[in-house]
Amino acid sequence: MTIRRLPASFLCAVLLALALPGAGAAETWTGSWFASQQLTEPSNLPPAPGVAHATLRQFVFPTLGGTKLRVTFSNVFGESPLVITAAHIAVAGPAGQIDPATDHALQFEGKPGVTLQAGASFVSDPLDLPVTALKPLAVTITIDQAPKAVTGHPGSRSTSYFCPGDYLAAAELPHATKAEHWYFLSAIEVVNAPNAAAVVAFGDSITDGHGSTTDANNRWPDDLARQLQSNPATAHIAVLNAGIGGNRLLRNGLGPNALARFDRDVLAPPGVRWMIVLEGINDIGTRLGAQRHGFPYASADEMIAAYDQLILRAHAHGIHVIGATITPYEGAGFYFSADGEADRQKVNTWIRTSGHFDAVVDFDAIVRDPKNPTHLAPAYDSGDHLHPSVAGYETMANAVYTEVFAAQKP
């Protein structure tokens, strides 16, 4: 496993973020859970009868605890208003259920509901409700009116529940319809210690968790969050998953390209101190189809320029950037090509050796098959030869934790 050691300046930044809070420090908010928003494709829209005049319950995995919380809803891709009549939050119970004793109503500028105009997001009022890291929460909303263009996150790896009517506080929604997607729900923030901070995992379906277990929260960012919470010296650090399946650095695919969504997904969440960049496999893998149809596609040099732009923009806001090498993918159907592999090697060499990143985690070296290095190791292959398995994701998380955070002591 080849991982470039962290420079002293980077470790100083970690120490600063982990410093003990000073007396009388002001209340600060930090992201605890996050989902990158995109225009939901027709095949992933809410199931019949839809979300209008219905109750929608969704489950999330907070990665940082706190004494207060607030929830962000999004209509950023909507072309007409989204009318939420009411919203509740509670500790999750068994599948699809809540713990009724923990159920609380959210408010929006003192009102029970809110109208989100086309393109807008809205943050709820603060709620004095303790949040426990790694303990799932349920957000339940009733919707009066929803746009045809639905904002959401199709790759939730989490089951959402729908039913007609108003069942906001019900322990279990009656005769619920299920879908493995999130809709309109984009973030949960908490009040923790003044030294609380967040790391954004910025990537594609490998970060989004394709190949992980539905409702088990075992994507690699989830595993990293568990590692951080296991160490008192790092328990004030949240992990925000900003992965989108099919995402690319330079061109839109499923969701806006990385450069287009950077401000919303990295700069907007409060408390972000680090960003881990694992993007590029889709820029490389889609080139065969692009070549076949005469469409433009990204070269290695263009990908490197995109990485440099992400680093530049992150550094301008005091965010340290960890570069992750692109994992192997030979055997993944039409994705693999000889020139694509050559560009993957060129990009990975640049990530490892350019010195432009504040630190590098060599995911390629960690999950590849030593005997066939252009392939994922069998134990780390989910079966499609592109996405790591649950064991592969755990190994990736362990590498980030070990190399970046584990050296810190209480």
XYZ file of N, CA and C in Angstrom, residues 137-299:
489
model
N -31.749 8.629 12.078
C -32.896 9.492 12.301
C -33.893 9.312 11.165
N -35.149 9.622 11.448
C -36.212 9.584 10.445
C -36.784 10.977 10.272
N -36.843 11.443 9.038
C -37.449 12.733 8.716
C -38.745 12.441 7.960
N -39.856 12.912 8.511
C -41.173 12.649 7.918
C -41.796 13.969 7.522
N -42.270 14.070 6.301
C -42.907 15.298 5.820
C -44.229 14.975 5.149
N -45.122 15.945 5.200
C -46.343 15.884 4.395
C -46.231 16.961 3.323
N -46.645 16.595 2.118
C -46.474 17.466 0.959
C -47.837 17.736 0.337
N -48.115 19.010 0.120
C -49.361 19.394 -0.534
C -49.182 19.489 -2.042
N -48.020 19.988 -2.458
C -47.782 20.230 -3.880
C -46.319 19.969 -4.177
N -46.055 19.252 -5.286
C -44.681 18.940 -5.654
C -44.465 19.202 -7.137
N -43.294 19.673 -7.508
C -43.014 19.918 -8.924
C -42.846 18.609 -9.688
N -43.070 18.663 -10.989
C -42.836 17.482 -11.824
C -41.344 17.161 -11.902
N -40.529 18.202 -11.924
C -39.076 18.014 -11.898
C -38.653 17.858 -10.440
N -38.362 16.635 -10.034
C -38.151 16.313 -8.625
C -36.666 16.375 -8.277
N -36.350 17.131 -7.243
C -35.003 17.194 -6.696
C -34.817 16.050 -5.714
N -33.684 15.359 -5.813
C -33.480 14.259 -4.884
C -32.111 13.658 -5.012
N -31.989 12.464 -4.446
C -30.742 11.710 -4.515
C -31.108 10.245 -4.740
N -31.070 9.791 -5.994
C -31.511 8.425 -6.295
C -30.702 7.334 -5.605
N -29.392 7.540 -5.418
C -28.554 6.491 -4.850
C -28.510 6.497 -3.347
N -29.656 6.441 -2.708
C -29.703 6.588 -1.254
C -29.150 5.380 -0.506
N -29.275 4.187 -1.074
C -28.985 2.942 -0.359
C -29.779 2.898 0.953
N -30.918 3.557 0.944
C -31.773 3.661 2.123
C -33.221 3.626 1.656
N -34.061 2.916 2.379
C -35.460 2.777 1.990
C -36.284 3.948 2.512
N -37.045 4.561 1.610
C -38.000 5.607 1.972
C -39.413 5.052 1.859
N -40.343 5.653 2.609
C -41.700 5.125 2.713
C -42.708 6.222 2.387
N -43.750 5.859 1.627
C -44.774 6.798 1.192
C -46.156 6.230 1.514
N -47.063 7.123 1.862
C -48.470 6.718 1.918
C -49.351 7.952 1.767
N -50.529 7.820 1.135
C -51.451 8.956 1.009
C -51.939 9.408 2.376
N -52.202 10.698 2.519
C -52.737 11.229 3.758
C -51.667 11.740 4.696
N -52.109 12.096 5.903
C -51.238 12.710 6.903
C -50.990 11.730 8.038
N -49.762 11.197 8.098
C -49.373 10.266 9.154
C -48.035 10.692 9.755
N -47.873 11.975 9.939
C -46.595 12.526 10.381
C -46.040 11.847 11.616
N -46.858 11.672 12.634
C -46.372 11.171 13.912
C -46.623 9.682 14.107
N -47.131 9.003 13.100
C -47.407 7.570 13.228
C -46.110 6.792 13.402
N -46.129 5.826 14.287
C -44.940 5.000 14.480
C -44.570 4.263 13.202
N -45.585 3.867 12.442
C -45.368 3.163 11.177
C -46.405 3.652 10.177
N -45.982 3.941 8.950
C -46.918 4.409 7.933
C -47.752 3.233 7.434
N -49.086 3.381 7.407
C -49.927 2.258 6.999
C -49.852 2.000 5.497
N -49.740 0.732 5.130
C -49.766 0.312 3.726
C -48.786 1.141 2.884
N -47.589 1.297 3.398
C -46.623 2.178 2.751
C -46.050 1.556 1.482
N -45.794 2.437 0.505
C -45.033 2.097 -0.689
C -43.570 2.454 -0.436
N -42.655 1.668 -0.975
C -41.239 1.857 -0.690
C -40.464 2.248 -1.942
N -39.375 2.971 -1.728
C -38.441 3.299 -2.804
C -37.063 3.527 -2.201
N -36.033 3.086 -2.889
C -34.666 3.266 -2.389
C -34.064 4.548 -2.959
N -34.703 5.665 -2.636
C -34.250 6.982 -3.081
C -34.611 7.997 -2.002
N -33.858 9.119 -1.971
C -34.235 10.264 -1.145
C -34.817 11.351 -2.036
N -35.754 12.116 -1.488
C -36.376 13.208 -2.223
C -36.437 14.460 -1.350
N -35.964 15.574 -1.892
C -36.102 16.912 -1.296
C -35.307 17.112 -0.010
N -34.660 16.093 0.500
C -33.944 16.161 1.771
C -32.451 16.241 1.483
N -31.788 17.335 1.930
C -30.404 17.522 1.514
C -29.387 17.571 2.645
N -29.768 17.954 3.861
C -28.733 18.076 4.895
C -29.340 18.109 6.287
N -28.536 17.664 7.238
C -28.816 17.855 8.662
C -27.554 18.411 9.296
N -27.727 19.496 10.041
C -26.624 20.155 10.732
C -26.883 20.126 12.226
N -25.802 20.143 13.010
C -25.925 20.069 14.457
C -25.041 21.114 15.114
N -25.355 21.418 16.356
C -24.479 22.210 17.212
C -23.664 21.247 18.046
N -22.360 21.307 17.876
C -21.432 20.483 18.632
C -20.437 21.434 19.291
N -19.259 20.967 19.602
C -18.237 21.829 20.183
C -17.715 22.806 19.131
N -17.155 23.953 19.557
C -16.629 24.920 18.585
C -15.542 24.361 17.680
N -14.872 23.289 18.094
C -13.840 22.702 17.249
C -14.387 21.658 16.279
N -15.697 21.464 16.240
C -16.287 20.478 15.339
C -15.986 20.845 13.888
N -15.799 19.838 13.077
C -15.442 20.046 11.675
C -15.983 18.891 10.859
N -15.894 19.036 9.545
C -16.418 18.002 8.651
C -15.447 17.747 7.518
N -15.449 16.504 7.057
C -14.733 16.131 5.848
C -15.778 15.740 4.809
N -15.661 16.295 3.607
C -16.566 15.975 2.511
C -15.929 14.894 1.641
N -16.657 13.804 1.447
C -16.246 12.768 0.503
C -16.902 13.102 -0.833
N -16.110 13.607 -1.758
C -16.603 14.174 -3.016
C -16.297 13.178 -4.130
N -17.347 12.558 -4.686
C -17.059 11.512 -5.640
C -18.243 11.049 -6.455
N -18.122 9.832 -6.964
C -19.107 9.240 -7.857
C -19.785 8.068 -7.149
N -20.173 7.023 -7.915
C -20.938 5.928 -7.316
C -20.123 5.129 -6.306
N -18.789 5.155 -6.408
C -17.976 4.433 -5.441
C -18.077 5.110 -4.077
N -18.144 6.424 -4.059
C -18.374 7.150 -2.812
C -19.837 7.086 -2.403
N -20.736 7.123 -3.390
C -22.174 7.038 -3.120
C -22.554 5.679 -2.538
N -21.733 4.674 -2.774
C -21.938 3.388 -2.118
C -22.545 2.293 -2.959
N -22.437 2.384 -4.296
C -22.965 1.304 -5.124
C -22.264 -0.006 -4.744
N -23.060 -1.030 -4.482
C -22.508 -2.302 -4.037
C -22.547 -2.480 -2.536
N -22.897 -1.422 -1.799
C -23.075 -1.552 -0.356
C -24.469 -2.123 -0.072
N -24.768 -2.328 1.197
C -26.011 -2.991 1.591
C -27.083 -1.964 1.924
N -28.240 -2.082 1.280
C -29.332 -1.153 1.545
C -29.698 -1.154 3.029
N -29.801 0.040 3.586
C -30.189 0.288 4.979
C -29.133 -0.139 6.004
N -27.934 -0.525 5.548
C -26.890 -0.941 6.485
C -25.846 0.145 6.734
N -25.873 1.223 5.935
C -24.908 2.317 6.106
C -23.472 1.785 6.155
N -23.095 1.061 5.092
C -21.731 0.541 5.031
C -21.009 0.974 3.754
N -21.290 2.199 3.303
C -20.459 2.847 2.289
C -19.110 3.197 2.938
N -18.095 3.492 2.130
C -16.812 3.798 2.781
C -16.858 5.083 3.614
N -17.607 6.144 3.221
C -17.685 7.296 4.132
C -18.364 6.962 5.459
N -19.331 6.028 5.457
C -19.955 5.607 6.714
C -18.933 4.909 7.606
N -18.136 4.032 6.995
C -17.103 3.332 7.769
C -16.065 4.304 8.314
N -15.726 5.326 7.526
C -14.799 6.348 8.021
C -15.407 7.075 9.221
N -16.690 7.380 9.152
C -17.352 8.047 10.278
C -17.279 7.184 11.537
N -17.471 5.884 11.392
C -17.373 5.002 12.557
C -15.967 5.044 13.158
N -14.974 5.058 12.290
C -13.605 5.123 12.791
C -13.351 6.429 13.535
N -13.807 7.520 12.975
C -13.604 8.820 13.619
C -14.309 8.875 14.971
N -15.518 8.335 15.041
C -16.254 8.361 16.303
C -15.652 7.438 17.351
N -14.862 6.469 16.920
C -14.262 5.524 17.876
C -13.085 6.125 18.631
N -12.583 7.268 18.180
C -11.417 7.903 18.782
C -11.847 9.230 19.401
N -11.721 9.409 20.709
C -12.127 10.678 21.325
C -11.460 11.899 20.691
N -10.270 11.729 20.140
C -9.567 12.858 19.539
C -10.154 13.267 18.197
N -10.942 12.385 17.583
C -11.522 12.703 16.271
C -13.050 12.666 16.285
N -13.652 12.535 17.444
C -15.104 12.377 17.524
C -15.864 13.656 17.213
N -15.149 14.773 17.013
C -15.799 16.019 16.618
C -15.772 16.222 15.103
N -15.421 15.188 14.351
C -15.328 15.304 12.896
C -16.445 14.510 12.244
N -17.241 15.180 11.421
C -18.310 14.551 10.664
C -17.808 14.156 9.285
N -18.505 13.228 8.659
C -18.233 12.836 7.282
C -19.484 13.084 6.459
N -19.364 13.935 5.448
C -20.488 14.284 4.588
C -20.296 13.615 3.237
N -21.242 12.762 2.860
C -21.132 12.010 1.616
C -21.687 12.829 0.465
N -20.783 13.331 -0.390
C -21.173 14.100 -1.572
C -20.886 13.300 -2.842
N -21.214 12.010 -2.792
C -21.069 11.161 -3.973
C -22.344 11.141 -4.792
N -22.199 11.092 -6.109
C -23.324 10.948 -7.034
C -22.972 9.851 -8.030
N -23.811 8.840 -8.133
C -23.578 7.767 -9.087
C -23.521 8.296 -10.510
N -22.504 7.856 -11.260
C -22.347 8.297 -12.642
C -21.716 9.659 -12.800
N -21.285 10.261 -11.706
C -20.763 11.622 -11.781
C -19.427 11.670 -12.488
N -19.162 12.831 -13.139
C -17.912 13.050 -13.852
C -17.313 14.384 -13.444
N -16.026 14.513 -13.659
C -15.329 15.754 -13.362
C -15.766 16.895 -14.263
N -15.897 16.622 -15.556
C -15.980 17.689 -16.548
C -17.308 17.800 -17.271
N -18.059 16.726 -17.364
C -19.306 16.770 -18.119
C -20.440 16.219 -17.279
N -21.623 16.774 -17.478
C -22.776 16.283 -16.750
C -23.072 14.845 -17.141
N -23.523 14.082 -16.184
C -23.970 12.723 -16.435
C -25.228 12.524 -15.632
N -25.141 11.646 -14.614
C -26.209 11.581 -13.630
C -25.850 12.606 -12.558
N -26.477 13.761 -12.656
C -26.122 14.855 -11.765
C -25.135 15.802 -12.413
N -25.041 17.004 -11.901
C -24.111 18.000 -12.445
C -22.667 17.541 -12.288
N -21.808 17.970 -13.209
C -20.397 17.602 -13.121
C -19.761 18.179 -11.852
N -18.603 17.648 -11.506
C -17.958 18.004 -10.240
C -17.665 19.493 -10.125
N -17.189 20.100 -11.202
C -16.892 21.525 -11.147
C -18.154 22.352 -10.968
N -19.271 21.897 -11.540
C -20.528 22.649 -11.452
C -21.159 22.559 -10.072
N -20.982 21.450 -9.391
C -21.660 21.263 -8.100
C -20.773 21.551 -6.901
N -19.532 21.944 -7.138
C -18.581 22.122 -6.056
C -19.070 23.110 -4.998
N -19.571 24.259 -5.406
C -19.985 25.272 -4.433
C -21.093 24.759 -3.525
N -22.093 24.103 -4.127
C -23.230 23.638 -3.343
C -22.852 22.459 -2.442
N -21.963 21.573 -2.917
C -21.715 20.333 -2.198
C -20.484 20.364 -1.304
N -19.599 21.333 -1.505
C -18.399 21.409 -0.674
C -18.343 22.707 0.125
N -18.609 23.829 -0.510
C -18.487 25.116 0.178
C -19.694 25.441 1.046
N -20.878 25.002 0.649
C -22.087 25.404 1.372
C -22.238 24.741 2.743
N -21.951 23.453 2.914
C -22.138 22.853 4.243
C -21.235 23.518 5.278
N -21.749 23.787 6.466
C -20.923 24.461 7.479
C -19.893 23.533 8.093
N -18.722 24.088 8.378
C -17.703 23.363 9.125
C -16.767 22.505 8.315
N -16.797 22.605 6.985
C -15.957 21.726 6.174
C -14.494 22.154 6.277
N -13.630 21.223 6.648
C -12.186 21.473 6.752
C -11.379 20.646 5.755
N -11.939 19.507 5.325
C -11.232 18.616 4.423
C -12.178 18.160 3.305
N -11.589 17.844 2.175
C -12.325 17.235 1.071
C -11.489 16.086 0.523
N -12.107 14.924 0.387
C -11.466 13.776 -0.249
C -12.048 13.666 -1.652
N -11.210 13.746 -2.670
C -11.670 13.737 -4.062
C -11.422 12.363 -4.672
N -12.490 11.665 -5.012
C -12.411 10.397 -5.735
C -13.353 10.502 -6.934
N -12.864 11.112 -7.982
C -13.635 11.330 -9.215
C -12.754 10.990 -10.411
N -13.381 10.617 -11.516
C -12.644 10.429 -12.748
C -12.917 9.127 -13.469
N -13.355 8.096 -12.751
C -13.570 6.808 -13.409
C -14.646 6.912 -14.488
N -15.642 7.752 -14.290
C -16.698 7.879 -15.297
C -16.264 8.740 -16.485
N -15.375 9.700 -16.243
C -14.800 10.444 -17.371
C -14.041 9.489 -18.291
N -13.330 8.538 -17.686
C -12.564 7.566 -18.462
C -13.476 6.501 -19.061
N -14.366 5.961 -18.248
C -15.158 4.818 -18.672
C -16.196 5.111 -19.738
N -16.661 6.352 -19.819
C -17.684 6.678 -20.820
C -17.080 7.048 -22.171
N -15.762 7.022 -22.286
C -15.150 7.487 -23.543
C -15.452 6.554 -24.706
N -15.630 5.244 -24.457
C -15.920 4.338 -25.560
C -17.235 4.704 -26.237
N -18.262 4.964 -25.416
C -19.526 5.393 -25.982
C -19.420 6.728 -26.675
N -18.629 7.631 -26.101
C -18.441 8.940 -26.715
C -17.728 8.802 -28.060
N -16.708 7.980 -28.102
C -15.990 7.774 -29.351
C -16.905 7.173 -30.419
N -17.742 6.249 -30.004
C -18.629 5.577 -30.950
C -19.612 6.556 -31.581
N -20.046 7.537 -30.820
C -21.048 8.489 -31.313
C -20.447 9.827 -31.730
N -19.127 9.930 -31.666
C -18.488 11.164 -32.069
C -18.643 12.304 -31.076
N -18.868 11.969 -29.789
C -19.017 12.987 -28.753
C -17.657 13.304 -28.137
N -17.504 14.489 -27.565
C -16.246 14.805 -26.868
C -16.138 14.027 -25.562
N -14.929 13.789 -25.137
C -14.686 13.117 -23.862
C -13.422 13.701 -23.246
N -13.246 13.448 -21.961
C -12.152 14.068 -21.223
C -10.849 13.312 -21.443
N -9.788 14.046 -21.697
C -8.449 13.477 -21.733
C -7.857 13.505 -20.330
